[in-house]
mmCIF file of N, CA, C and O in Angstrom:
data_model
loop_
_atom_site.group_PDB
_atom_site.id
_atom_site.type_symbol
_atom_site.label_atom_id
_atom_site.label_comp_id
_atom_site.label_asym_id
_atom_site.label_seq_id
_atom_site.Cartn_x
_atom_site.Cartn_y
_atom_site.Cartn_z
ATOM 1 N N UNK A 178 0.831 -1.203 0.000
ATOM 2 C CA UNK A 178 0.000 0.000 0.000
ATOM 3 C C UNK A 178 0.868 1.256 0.000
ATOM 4 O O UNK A 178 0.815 2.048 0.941
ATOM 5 N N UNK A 179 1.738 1.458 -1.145
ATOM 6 C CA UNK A 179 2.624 2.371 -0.987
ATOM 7 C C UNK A 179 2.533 3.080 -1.896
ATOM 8 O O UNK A 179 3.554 3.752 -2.042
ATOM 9 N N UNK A 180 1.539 3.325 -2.833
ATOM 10 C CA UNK A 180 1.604 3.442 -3.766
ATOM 11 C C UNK A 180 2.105 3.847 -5.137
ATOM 12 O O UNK A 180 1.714 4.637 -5.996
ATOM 13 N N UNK A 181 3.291 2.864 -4.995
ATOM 14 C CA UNK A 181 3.873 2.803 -5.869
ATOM 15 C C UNK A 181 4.077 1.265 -6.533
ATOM 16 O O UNK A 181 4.868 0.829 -7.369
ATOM 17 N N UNK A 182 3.228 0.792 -5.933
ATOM 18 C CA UNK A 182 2.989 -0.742 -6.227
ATOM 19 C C UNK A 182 2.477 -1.376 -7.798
ATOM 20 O O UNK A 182 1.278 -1.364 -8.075
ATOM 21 N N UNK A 183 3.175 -1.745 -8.463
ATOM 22 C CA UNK A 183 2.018 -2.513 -9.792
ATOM 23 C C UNK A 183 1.786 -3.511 -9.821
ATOM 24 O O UNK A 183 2.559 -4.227 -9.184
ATOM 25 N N UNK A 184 0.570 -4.232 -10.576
ATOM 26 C CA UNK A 184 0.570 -5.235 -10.673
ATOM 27 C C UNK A 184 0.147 -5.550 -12.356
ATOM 28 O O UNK A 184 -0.628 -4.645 -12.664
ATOM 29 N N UNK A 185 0.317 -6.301 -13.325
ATOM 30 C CA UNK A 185 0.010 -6.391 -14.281
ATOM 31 C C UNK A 185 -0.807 -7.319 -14.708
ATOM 32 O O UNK A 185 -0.495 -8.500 -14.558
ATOM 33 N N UNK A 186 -1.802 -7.020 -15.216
ATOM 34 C CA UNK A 186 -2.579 -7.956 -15.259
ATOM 35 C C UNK A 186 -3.381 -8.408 -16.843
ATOM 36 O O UNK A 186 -4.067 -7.617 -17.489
ATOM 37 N N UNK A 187 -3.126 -9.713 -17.212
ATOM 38 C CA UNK A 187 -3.041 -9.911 -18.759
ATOM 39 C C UNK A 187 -4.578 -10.519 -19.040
ATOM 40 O O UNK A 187 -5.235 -11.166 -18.224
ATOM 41 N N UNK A 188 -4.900 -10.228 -20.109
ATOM 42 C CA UNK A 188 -6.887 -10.328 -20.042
ATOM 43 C C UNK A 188 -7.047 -10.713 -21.391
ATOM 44 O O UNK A 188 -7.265 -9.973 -22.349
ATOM 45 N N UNK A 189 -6.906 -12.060 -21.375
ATOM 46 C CA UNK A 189 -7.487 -13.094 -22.494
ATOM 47 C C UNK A 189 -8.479 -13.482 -22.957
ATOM 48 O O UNK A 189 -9.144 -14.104 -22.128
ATOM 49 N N UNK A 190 -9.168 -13.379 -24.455
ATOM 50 C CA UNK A 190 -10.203 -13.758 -24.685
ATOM 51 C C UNK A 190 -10.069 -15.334 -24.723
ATOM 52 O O UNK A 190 -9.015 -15.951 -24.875
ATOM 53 N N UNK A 191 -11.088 -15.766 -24.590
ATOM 54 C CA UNK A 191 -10.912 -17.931 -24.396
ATOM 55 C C UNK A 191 -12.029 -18.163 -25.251
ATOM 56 O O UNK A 191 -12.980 -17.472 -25.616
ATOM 57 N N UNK A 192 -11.653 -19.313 -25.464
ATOM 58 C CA UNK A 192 -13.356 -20.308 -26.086
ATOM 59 C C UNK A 192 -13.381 -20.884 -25.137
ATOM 60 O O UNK A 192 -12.745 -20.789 -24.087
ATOM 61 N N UNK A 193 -14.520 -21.847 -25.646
ATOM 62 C CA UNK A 193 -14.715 -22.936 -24.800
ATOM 63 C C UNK A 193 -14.141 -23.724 -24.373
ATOM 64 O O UNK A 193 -14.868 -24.536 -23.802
ATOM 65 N N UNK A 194 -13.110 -23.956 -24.332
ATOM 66 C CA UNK A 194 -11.845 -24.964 -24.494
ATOM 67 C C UNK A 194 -10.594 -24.439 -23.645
ATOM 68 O O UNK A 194 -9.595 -25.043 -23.256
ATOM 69 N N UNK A 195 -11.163 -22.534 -23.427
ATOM 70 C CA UNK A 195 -9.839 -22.308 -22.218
ATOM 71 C C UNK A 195 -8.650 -21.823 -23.159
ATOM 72 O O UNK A 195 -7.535 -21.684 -22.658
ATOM 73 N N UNK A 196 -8.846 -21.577 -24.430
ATOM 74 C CA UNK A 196 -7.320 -21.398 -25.584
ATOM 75 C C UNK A 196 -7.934 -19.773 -25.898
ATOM 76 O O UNK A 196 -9.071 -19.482 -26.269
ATOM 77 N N UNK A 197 -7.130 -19.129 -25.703
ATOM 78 C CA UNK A 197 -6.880 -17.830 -26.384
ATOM 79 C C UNK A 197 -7.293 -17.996 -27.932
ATOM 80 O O UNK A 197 -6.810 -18.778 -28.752
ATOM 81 N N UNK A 198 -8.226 -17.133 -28.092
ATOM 82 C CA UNK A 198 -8.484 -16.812 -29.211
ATOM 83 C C UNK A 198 -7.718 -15.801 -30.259
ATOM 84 O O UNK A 198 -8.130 -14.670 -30.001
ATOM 85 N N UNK A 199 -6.793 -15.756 -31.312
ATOM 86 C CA UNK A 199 -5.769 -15.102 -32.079
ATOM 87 C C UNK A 199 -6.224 -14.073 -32.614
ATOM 88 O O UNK A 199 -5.613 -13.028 -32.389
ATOM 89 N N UNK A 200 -7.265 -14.035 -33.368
ATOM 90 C CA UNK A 200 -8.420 -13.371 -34.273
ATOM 91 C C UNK A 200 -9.135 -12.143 -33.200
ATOM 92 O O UNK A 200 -9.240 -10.987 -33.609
ATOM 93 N N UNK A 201 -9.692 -12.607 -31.539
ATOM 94 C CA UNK A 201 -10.302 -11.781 -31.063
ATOM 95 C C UNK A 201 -9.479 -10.272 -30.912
ATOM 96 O O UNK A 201 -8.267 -10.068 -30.837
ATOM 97 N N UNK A 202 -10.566 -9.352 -30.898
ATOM 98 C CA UNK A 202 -10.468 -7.350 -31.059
ATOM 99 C C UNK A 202 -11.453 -7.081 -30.269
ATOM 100 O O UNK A 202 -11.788 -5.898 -30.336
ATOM 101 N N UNK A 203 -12.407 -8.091 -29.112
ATOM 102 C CA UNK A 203 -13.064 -7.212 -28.134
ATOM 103 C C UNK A 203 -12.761 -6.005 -27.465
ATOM 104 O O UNK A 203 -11.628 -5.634 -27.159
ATOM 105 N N UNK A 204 -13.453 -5.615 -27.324
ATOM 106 C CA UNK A 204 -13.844 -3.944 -26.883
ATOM 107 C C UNK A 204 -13.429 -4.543 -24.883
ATOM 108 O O UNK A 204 -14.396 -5.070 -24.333
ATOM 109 N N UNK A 205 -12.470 -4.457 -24.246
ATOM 110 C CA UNK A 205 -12.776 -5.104 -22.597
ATOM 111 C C UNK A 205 -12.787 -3.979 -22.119
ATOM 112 O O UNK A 205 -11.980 -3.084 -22.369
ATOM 113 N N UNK A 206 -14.036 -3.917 -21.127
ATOM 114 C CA UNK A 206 -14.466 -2.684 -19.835
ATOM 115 C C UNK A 206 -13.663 -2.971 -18.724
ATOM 116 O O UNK A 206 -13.417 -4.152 -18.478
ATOM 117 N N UNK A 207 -13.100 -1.852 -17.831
ATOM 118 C CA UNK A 207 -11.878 -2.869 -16.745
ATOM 119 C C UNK A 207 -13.122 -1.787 -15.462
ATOM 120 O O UNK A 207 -13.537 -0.628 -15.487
ATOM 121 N N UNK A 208 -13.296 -2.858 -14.592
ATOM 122 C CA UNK A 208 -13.535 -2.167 -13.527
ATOM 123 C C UNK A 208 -13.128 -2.381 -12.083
ATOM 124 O O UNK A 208 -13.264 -3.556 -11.742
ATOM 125 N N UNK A 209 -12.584 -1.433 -10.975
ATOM 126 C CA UNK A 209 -11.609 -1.776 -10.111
ATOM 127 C C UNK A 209 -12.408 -1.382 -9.033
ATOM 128 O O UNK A 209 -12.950 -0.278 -9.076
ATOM 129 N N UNK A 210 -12.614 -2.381 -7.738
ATOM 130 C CA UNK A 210 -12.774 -1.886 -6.497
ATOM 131 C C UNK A 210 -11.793 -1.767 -5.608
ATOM 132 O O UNK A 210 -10.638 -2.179 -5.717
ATOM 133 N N UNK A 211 -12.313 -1.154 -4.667
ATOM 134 C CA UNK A 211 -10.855 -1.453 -3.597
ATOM 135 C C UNK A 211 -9.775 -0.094 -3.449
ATOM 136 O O UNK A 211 -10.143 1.028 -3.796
ATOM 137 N N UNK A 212 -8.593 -0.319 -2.965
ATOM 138 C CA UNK A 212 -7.845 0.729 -2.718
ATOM 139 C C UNK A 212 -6.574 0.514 -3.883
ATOM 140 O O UNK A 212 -5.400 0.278 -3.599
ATOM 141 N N UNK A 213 -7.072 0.645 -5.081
ATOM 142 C CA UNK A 213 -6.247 0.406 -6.242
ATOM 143 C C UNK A 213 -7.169 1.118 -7.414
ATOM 144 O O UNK A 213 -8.389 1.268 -7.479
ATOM 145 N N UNK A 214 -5.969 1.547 -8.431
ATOM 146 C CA UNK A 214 -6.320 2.209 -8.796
ATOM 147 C C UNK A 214 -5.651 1.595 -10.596
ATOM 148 O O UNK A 214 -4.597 0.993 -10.804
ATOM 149 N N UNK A 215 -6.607 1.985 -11.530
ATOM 150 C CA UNK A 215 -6.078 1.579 -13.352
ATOM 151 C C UNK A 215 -5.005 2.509 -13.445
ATOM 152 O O UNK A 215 -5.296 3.685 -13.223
ATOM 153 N N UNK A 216 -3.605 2.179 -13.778
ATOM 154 C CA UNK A 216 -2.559 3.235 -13.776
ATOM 155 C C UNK A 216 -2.712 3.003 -15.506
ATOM 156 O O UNK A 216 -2.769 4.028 -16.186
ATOM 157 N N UNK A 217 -2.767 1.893 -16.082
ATOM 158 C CA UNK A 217 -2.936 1.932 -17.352
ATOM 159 C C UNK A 217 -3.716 0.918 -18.152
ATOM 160 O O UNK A 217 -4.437 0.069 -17.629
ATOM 161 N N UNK A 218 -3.531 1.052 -19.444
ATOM 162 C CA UNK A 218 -4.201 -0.283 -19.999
ATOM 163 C C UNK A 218 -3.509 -0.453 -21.587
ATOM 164 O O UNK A 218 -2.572 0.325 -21.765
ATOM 165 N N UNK A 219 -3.692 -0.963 -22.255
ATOM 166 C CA UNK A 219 -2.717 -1.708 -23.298
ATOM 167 C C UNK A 219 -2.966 -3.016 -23.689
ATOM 168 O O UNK A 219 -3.504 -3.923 -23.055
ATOM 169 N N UNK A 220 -2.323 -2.993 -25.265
ATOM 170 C CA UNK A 220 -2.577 -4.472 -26.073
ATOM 171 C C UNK A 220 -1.404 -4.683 -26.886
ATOM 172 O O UNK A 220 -1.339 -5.759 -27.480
ATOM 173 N N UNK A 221 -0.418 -3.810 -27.028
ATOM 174 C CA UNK A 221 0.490 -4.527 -27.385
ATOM 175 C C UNK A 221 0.878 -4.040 -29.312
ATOM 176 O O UNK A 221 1.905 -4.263 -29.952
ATOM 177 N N UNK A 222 -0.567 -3.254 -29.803
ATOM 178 C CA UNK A 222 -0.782 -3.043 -30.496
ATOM 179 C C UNK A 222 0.005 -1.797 -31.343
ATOM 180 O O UNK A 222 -0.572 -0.715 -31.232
ATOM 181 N N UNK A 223 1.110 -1.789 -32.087
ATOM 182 C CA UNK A 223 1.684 -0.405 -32.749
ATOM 183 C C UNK A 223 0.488 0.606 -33.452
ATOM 184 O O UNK A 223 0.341 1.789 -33.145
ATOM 185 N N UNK A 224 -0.070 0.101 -34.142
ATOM 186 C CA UNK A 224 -1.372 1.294 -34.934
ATOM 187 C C UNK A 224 -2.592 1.425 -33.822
ATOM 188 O O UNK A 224 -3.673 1.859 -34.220
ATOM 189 N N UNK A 225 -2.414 1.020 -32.298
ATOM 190 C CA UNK A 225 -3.669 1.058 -31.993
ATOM 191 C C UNK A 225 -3.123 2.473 -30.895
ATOM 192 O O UNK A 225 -2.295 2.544 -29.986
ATOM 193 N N UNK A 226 -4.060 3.465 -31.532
ATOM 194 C CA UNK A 226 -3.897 4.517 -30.280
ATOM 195 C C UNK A 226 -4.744 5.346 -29.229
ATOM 196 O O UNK A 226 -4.659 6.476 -28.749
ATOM 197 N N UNK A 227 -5.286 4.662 -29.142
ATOM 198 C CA UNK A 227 -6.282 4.662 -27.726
ATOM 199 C C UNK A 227 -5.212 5.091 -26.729
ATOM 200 O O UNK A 227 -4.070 4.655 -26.874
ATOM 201 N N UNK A 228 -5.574 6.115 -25.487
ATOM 202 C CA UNK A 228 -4.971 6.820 -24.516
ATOM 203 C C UNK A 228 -4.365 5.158 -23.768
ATOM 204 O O UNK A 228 -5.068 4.147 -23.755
ATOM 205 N N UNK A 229 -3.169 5.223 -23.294
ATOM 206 C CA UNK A 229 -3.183 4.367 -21.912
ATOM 207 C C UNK A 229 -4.207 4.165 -20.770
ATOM 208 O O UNK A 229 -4.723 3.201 -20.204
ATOM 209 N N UNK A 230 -4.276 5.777 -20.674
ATOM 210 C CA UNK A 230 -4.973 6.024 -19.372
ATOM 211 C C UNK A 230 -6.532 6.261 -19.709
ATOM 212 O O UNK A 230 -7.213 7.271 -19.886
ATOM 213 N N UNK A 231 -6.891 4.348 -19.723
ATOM 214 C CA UNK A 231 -8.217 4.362 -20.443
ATOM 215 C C UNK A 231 -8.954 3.093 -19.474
ATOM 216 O O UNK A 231 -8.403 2.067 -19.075
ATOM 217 N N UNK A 232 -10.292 3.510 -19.262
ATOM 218 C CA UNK A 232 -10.618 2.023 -18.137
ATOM 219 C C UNK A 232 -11.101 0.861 -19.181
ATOM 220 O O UNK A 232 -11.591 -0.157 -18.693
ATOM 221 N N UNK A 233 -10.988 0.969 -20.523
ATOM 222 C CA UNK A 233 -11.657 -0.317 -21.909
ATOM 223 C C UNK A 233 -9.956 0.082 -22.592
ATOM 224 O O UNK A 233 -9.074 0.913 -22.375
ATOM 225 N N UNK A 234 -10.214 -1.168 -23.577
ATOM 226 C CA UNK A 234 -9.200 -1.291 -24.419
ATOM 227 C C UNK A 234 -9.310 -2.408 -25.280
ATOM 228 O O UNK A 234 -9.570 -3.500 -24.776
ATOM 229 N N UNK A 235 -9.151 -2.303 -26.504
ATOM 230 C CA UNK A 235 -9.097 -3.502 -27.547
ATOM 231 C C UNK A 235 -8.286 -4.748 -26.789
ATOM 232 O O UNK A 235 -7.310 -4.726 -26.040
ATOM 233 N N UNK A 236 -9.148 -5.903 -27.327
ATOM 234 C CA UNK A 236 -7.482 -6.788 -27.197
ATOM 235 C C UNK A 236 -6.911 -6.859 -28.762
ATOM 236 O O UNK A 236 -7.421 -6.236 -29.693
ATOM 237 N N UNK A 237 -5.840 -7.674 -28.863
ATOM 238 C CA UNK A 237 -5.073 -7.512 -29.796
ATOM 239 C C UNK A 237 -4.289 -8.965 -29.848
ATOM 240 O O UNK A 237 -3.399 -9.113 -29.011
ATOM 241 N N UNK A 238 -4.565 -10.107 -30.813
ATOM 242 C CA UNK A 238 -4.271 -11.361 -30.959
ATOM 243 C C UNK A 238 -5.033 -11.779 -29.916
ATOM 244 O O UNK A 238 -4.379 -12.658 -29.354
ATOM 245 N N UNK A 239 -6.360 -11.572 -29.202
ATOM 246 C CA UNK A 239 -6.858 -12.324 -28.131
ATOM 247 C C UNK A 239 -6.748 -11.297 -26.636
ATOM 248 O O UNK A 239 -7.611 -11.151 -25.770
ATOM 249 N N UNK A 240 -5.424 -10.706 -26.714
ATOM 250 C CA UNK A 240 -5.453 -10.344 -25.254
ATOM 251 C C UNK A 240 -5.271 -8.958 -25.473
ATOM 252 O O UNK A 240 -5.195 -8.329 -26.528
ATOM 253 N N UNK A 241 -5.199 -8.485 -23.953
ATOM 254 C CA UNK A 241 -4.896 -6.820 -23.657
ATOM 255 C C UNK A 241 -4.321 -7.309 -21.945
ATOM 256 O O UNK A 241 -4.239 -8.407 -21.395
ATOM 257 N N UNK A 242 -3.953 -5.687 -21.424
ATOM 258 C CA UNK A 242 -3.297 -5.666 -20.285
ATOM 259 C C UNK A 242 -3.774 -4.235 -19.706
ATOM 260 O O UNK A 242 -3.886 -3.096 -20.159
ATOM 261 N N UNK A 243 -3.982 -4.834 -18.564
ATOM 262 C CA UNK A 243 -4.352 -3.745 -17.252
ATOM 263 C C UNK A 243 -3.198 -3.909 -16.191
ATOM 264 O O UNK A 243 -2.555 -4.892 -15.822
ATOM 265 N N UNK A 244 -3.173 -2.167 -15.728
ATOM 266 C CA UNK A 244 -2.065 -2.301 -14.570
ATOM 267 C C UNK A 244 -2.423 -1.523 -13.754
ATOM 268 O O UNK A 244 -2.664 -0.327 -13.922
ATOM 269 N N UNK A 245 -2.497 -2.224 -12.669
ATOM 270 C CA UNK A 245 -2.854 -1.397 -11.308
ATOM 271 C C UNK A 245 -2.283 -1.090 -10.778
ATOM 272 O O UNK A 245 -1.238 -1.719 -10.948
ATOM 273 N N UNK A 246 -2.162 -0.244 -9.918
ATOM 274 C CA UNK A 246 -1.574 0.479 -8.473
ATOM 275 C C UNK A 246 -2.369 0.629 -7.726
ATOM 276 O O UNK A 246 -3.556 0.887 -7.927
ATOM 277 N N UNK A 247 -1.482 0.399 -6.158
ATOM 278 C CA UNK A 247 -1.986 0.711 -5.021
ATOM 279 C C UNK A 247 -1.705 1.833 -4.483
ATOM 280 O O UNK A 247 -0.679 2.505 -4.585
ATOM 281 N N UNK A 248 -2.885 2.066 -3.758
ATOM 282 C CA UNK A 248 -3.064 3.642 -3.492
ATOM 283 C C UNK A 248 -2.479 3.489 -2.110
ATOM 284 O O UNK A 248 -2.635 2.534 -1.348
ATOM 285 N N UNK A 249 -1.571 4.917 -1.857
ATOM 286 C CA UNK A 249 -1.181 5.060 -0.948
ATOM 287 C C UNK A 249 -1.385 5.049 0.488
ATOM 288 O O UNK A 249 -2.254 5.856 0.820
ATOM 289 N N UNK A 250 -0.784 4.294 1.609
ATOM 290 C CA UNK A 250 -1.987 4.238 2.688
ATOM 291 C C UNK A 250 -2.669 3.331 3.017
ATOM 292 O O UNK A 250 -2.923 2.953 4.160
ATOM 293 N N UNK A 251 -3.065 2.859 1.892
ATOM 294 C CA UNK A 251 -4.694 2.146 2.004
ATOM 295 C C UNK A 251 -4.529 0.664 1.900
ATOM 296 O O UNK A 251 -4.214 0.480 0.725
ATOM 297 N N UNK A 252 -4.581 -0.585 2.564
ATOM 298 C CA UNK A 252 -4.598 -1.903 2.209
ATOM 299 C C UNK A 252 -5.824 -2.017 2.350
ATOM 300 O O UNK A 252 -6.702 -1.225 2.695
ATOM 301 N N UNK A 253 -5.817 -3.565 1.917
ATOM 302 C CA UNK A 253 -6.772 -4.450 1.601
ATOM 303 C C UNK A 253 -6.990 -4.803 0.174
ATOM 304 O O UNK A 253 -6.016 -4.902 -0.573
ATOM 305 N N UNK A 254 -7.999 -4.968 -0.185
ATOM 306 C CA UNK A 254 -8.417 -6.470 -1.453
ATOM 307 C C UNK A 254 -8.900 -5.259 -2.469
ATOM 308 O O UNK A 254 -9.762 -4.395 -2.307
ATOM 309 N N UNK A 255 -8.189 -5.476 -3.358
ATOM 310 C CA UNK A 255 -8.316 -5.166 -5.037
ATOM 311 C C UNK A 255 -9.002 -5.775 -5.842
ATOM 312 O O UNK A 255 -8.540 -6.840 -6.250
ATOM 313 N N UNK A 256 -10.282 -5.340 -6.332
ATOM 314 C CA UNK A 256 -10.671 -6.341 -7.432
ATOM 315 C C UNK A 256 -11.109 -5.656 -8.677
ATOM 316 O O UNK A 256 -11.853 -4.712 -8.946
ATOM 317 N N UNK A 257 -10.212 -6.661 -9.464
ATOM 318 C CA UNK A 257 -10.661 -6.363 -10.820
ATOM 319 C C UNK A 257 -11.221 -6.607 -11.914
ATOM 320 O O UNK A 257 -10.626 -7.240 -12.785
ATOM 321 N N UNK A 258 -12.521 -6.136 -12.086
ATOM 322 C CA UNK A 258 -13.355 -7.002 -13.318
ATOM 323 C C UNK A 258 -13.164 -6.534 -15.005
ATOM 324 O O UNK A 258 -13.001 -5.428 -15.519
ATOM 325 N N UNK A 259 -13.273 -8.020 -15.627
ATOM 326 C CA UNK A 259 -13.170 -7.436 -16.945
ATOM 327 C C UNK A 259 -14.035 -7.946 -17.740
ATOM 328 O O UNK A 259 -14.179 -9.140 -17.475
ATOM 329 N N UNK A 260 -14.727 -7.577 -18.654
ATOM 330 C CA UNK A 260 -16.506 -7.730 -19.253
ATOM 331 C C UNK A 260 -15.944 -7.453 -20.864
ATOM 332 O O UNK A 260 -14.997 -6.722 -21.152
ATOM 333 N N UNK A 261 -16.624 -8.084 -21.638
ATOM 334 C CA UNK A 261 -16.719 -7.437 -23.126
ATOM 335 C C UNK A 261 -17.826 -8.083 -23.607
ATOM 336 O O UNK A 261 -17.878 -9.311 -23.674
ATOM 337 N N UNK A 262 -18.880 -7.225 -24.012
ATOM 338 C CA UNK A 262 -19.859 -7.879 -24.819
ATOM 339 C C UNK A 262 -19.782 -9.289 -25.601
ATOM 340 O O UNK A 262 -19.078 -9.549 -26.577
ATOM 341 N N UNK A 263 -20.310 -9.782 -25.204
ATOM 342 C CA UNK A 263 -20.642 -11.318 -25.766
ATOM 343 C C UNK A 263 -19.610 -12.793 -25.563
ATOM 344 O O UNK A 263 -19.427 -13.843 -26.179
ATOM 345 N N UNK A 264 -19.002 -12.011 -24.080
ATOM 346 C CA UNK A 264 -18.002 -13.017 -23.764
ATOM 347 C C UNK A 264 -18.584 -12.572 -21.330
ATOM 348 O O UNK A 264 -18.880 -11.561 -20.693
ATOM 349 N N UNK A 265 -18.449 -13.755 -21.068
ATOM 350 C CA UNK A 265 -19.044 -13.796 -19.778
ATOM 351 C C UNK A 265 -17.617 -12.648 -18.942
ATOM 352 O O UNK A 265 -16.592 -12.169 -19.428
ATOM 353 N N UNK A 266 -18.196 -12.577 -17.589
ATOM 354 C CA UNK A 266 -17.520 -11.601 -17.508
ATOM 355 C C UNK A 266 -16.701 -12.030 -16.151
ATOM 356 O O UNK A 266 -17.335 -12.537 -15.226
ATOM 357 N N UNK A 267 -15.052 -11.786 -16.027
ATOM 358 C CA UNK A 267 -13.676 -12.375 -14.836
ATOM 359 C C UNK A 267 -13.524 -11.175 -14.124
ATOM 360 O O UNK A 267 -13.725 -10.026 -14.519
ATOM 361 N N UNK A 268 -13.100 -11.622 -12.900
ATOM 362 C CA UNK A 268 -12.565 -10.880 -11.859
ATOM 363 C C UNK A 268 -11.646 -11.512 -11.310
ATOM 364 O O UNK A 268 -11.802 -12.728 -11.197
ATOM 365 N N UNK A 269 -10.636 -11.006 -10.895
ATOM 366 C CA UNK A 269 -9.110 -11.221 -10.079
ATOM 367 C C UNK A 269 -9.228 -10.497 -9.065
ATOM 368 O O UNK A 269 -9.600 -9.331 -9.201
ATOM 369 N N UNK A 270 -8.859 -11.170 -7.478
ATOM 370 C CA UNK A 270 -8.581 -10.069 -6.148
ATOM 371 C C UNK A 270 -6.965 -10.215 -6.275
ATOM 372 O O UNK A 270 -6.257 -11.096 -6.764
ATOM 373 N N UNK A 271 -6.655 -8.873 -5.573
ATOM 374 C CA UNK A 271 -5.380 -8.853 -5.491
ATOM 375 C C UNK A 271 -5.373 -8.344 -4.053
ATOM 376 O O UNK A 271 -6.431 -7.832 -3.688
ATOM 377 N N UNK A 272 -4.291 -8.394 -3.096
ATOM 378 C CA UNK A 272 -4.242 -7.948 -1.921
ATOM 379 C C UNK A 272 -2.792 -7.078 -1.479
ATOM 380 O O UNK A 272 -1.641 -7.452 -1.256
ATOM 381 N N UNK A 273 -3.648 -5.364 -1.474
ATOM 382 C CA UNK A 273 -2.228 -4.471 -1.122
ATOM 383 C C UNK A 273 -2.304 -4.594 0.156
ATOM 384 O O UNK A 273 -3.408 -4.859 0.632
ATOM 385 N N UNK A 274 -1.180 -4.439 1.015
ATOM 386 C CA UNK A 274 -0.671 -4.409 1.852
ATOM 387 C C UNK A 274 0.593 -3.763 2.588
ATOM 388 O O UNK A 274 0.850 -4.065 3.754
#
C-alpha cells in the first residue's frame, strides 16, 4: 500500500476450451474496487492509439493488459473485473498491503 505498487494484469479472450483466441479485437471494460487504482491499460498493439490512461481497451491477438496500483496508505483487497460484450464476464482479487 505504498503506492507505488504494480501489478500487471493480462486479459485473455478464451473459447470454450480455455485457448486464447488469435483473431479476437473485443472492446474489454476494466472495472476496479478497492484501494487500487487503473494506472494503465494496453494491447500490445503499434497502430492502436487509444490513450493508456483508459478504463476499456481492444485486445489484440486475443489479449490486452491492465495495470494497477496501489493507493497510498490504504490496504486491503483489489478487485478487478473485466466484461466485453458477448463473452461472460472475470474478476481477479489482489491484496495491497
Amino acid at each position: 500500500a505504498d503506492g507505488n505498487s504494480l501489478v500487471f494484469v493480462t486479459v485473455r479472450i478464451v473459447d470454450g476450451n480455455n485457448l486464447t483466441v488469435p483473431t479476437a479485437t473485443n472492446l474489454v471494460h476494466f472495472q476496479i474496487s478497492g484501494p487500487g487504482v487503473i494506472a494503465a491499460t494496453g494491447n500490445g498493439d503499434p497502430t492502436d492509439h487509444r490513450s493508456f490512461h483508459s478504463d476499456q481497451y481492444n485486445a489484440f491477438n486475443g489479449k490486452c493488459l491492465v495495470i494497477i496500483r496501489s493507493e497510498k496508505g490504504r490496504s486491503g483487497q483489489i478487485v478487478l473485473k473485466a466484461q466485453s460484450d458477448g463473452t461472460l464476464a472475470a474478476e481477479t482479487a489482489i491484496t495491497s498491503e
